[in-house]
Short mmCIF file of C-alpha atoms in Angstrom, two decimals:
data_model
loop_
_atom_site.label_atom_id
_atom_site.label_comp_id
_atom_site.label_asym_id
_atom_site.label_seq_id
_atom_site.Cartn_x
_atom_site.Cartn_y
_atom_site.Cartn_z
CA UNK A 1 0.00 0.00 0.00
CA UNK A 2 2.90 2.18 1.04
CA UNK A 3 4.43 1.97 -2.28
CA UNK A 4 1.32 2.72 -4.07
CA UNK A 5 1.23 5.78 -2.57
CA UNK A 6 5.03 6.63 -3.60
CA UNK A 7 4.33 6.10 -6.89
CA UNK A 8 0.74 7.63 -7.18
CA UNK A 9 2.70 11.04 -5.50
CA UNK A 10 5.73 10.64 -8.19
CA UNK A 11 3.18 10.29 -10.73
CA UNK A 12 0.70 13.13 -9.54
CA UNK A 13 3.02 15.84 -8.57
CA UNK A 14 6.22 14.89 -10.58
CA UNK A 15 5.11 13.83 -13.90
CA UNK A 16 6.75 10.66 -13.29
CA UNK A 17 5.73 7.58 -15.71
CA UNK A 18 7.10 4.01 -16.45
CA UNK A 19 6.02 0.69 -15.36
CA UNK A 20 7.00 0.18 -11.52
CA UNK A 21 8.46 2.26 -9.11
CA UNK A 22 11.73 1.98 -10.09
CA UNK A 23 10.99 3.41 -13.13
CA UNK A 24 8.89 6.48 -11.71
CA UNK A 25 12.25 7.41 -9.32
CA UNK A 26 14.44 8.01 -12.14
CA UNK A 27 11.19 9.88 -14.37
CA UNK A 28 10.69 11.95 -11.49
CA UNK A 29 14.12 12.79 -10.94
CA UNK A 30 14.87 13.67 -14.78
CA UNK A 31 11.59 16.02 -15.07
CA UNK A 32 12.58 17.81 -11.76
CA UNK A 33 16.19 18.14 -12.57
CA UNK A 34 14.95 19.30 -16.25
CA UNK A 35 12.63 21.94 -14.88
CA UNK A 36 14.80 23.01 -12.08
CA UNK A 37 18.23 23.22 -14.31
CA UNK A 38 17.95 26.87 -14.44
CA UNK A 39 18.17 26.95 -10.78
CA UNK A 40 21.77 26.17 -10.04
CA UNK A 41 21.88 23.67 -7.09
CA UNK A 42 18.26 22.72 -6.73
CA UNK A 43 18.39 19.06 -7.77
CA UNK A 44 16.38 15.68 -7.09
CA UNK A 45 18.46 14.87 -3.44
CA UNK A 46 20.30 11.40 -4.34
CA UNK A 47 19.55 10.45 -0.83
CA UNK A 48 16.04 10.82 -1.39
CA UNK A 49 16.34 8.82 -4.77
CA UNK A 50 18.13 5.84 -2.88
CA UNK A 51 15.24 5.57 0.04
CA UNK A 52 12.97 5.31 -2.80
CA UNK A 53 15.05 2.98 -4.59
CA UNK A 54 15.32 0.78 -1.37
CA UNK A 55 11.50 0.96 -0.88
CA UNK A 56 11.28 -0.85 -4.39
CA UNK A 57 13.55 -3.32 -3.98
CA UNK A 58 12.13 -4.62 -0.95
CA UNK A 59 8.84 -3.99 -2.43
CA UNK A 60 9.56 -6.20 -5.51
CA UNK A 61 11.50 -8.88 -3.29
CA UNK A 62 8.56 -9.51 -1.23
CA UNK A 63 6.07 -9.47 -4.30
CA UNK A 64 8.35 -11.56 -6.65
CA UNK A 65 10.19 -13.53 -4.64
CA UNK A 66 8.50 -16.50 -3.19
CA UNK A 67 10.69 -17.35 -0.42
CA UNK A 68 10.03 -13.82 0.88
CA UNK A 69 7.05 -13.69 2.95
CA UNK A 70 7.71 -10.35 5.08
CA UNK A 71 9.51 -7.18 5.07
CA UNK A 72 12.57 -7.85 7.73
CA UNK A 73 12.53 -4.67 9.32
CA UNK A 74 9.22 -3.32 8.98
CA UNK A 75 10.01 0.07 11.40
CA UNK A 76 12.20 1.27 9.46
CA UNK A 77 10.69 0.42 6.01
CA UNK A 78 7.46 2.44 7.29
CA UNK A 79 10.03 5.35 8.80
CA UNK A 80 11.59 5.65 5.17
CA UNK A 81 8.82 5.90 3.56
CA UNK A 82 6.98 8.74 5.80
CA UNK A 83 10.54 10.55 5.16
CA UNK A 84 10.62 9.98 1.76
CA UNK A 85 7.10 11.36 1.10
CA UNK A 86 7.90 14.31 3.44
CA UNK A 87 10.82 15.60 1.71
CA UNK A 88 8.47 14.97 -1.44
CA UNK A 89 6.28 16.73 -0.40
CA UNK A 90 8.61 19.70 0.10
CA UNK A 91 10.09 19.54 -3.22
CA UNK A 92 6.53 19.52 -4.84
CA UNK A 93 6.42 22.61 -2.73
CA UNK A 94 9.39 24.16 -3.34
CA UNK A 95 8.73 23.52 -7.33
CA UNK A 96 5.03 24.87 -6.99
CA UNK A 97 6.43 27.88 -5.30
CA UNK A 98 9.17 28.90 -7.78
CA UNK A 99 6.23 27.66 -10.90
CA UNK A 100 4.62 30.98 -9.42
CA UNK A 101 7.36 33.17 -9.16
CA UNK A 102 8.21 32.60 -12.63
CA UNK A 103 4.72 32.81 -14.16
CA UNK A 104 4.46 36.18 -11.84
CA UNK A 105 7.57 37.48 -13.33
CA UNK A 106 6.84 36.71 -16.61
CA UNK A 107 3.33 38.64 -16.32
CA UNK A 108 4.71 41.62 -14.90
CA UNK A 109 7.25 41.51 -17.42
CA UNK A 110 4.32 41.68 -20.11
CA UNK A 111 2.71 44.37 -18.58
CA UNK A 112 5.42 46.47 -19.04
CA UNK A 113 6.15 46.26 -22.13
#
């Protein structure tokens, strides 16, 4: 259920797409980097990307694996994910916030001219 959510946020907020999680991480890293690379050092945190990444793989070991029948450390998965959506939560923020700034910009710009 956990990861469901992950990749219903990547998909929602970050435009992320492909067939698993896996897949959304690195979509979701590549459109924020893309529409943050005029922002100097704003990118998709790599320790953020490698949660995620370790969500999925113990995700897809207990759903593909048949000799693995529960998560081994089940705290901590469930305290990696709440941080991981946190900080994505933030970024989505942080990205919303400078969407507006721009667009602001860009219409006062036009009304001067």
């Amino acid at each position: 259920k956990l990861s469901k959510q992950l990749e219903c946020y990547l998909e929602t907020h970050f435009n992320a797409t492909g067939r698993g999680l896996h897949e959304k991480i690195t979509t979701a890293e590549r459109n924020y980097n893309s529409h943050n690379k005029h922002n100097g050092n704003s990118k998709f945190p790599q320790k953020l990307v490698r949660n995620m990444r370790r969500l999925a793989t113990i995700r897809n070991k207990l759903i593909h694996d048949a000799s693995c029948n529960a998560i081994d450390n089940e705290q901590r998965f469930i305290e990696t994910f709440e941080s991981s959506y946190d900080e994505l939560k933030q970024l989505s923020i942080k990205m919303n916030a400078q969407n507006n700034n721009s667009k602001n910009n860009n219409t006062i710009k036009s009304m001067n001219n």
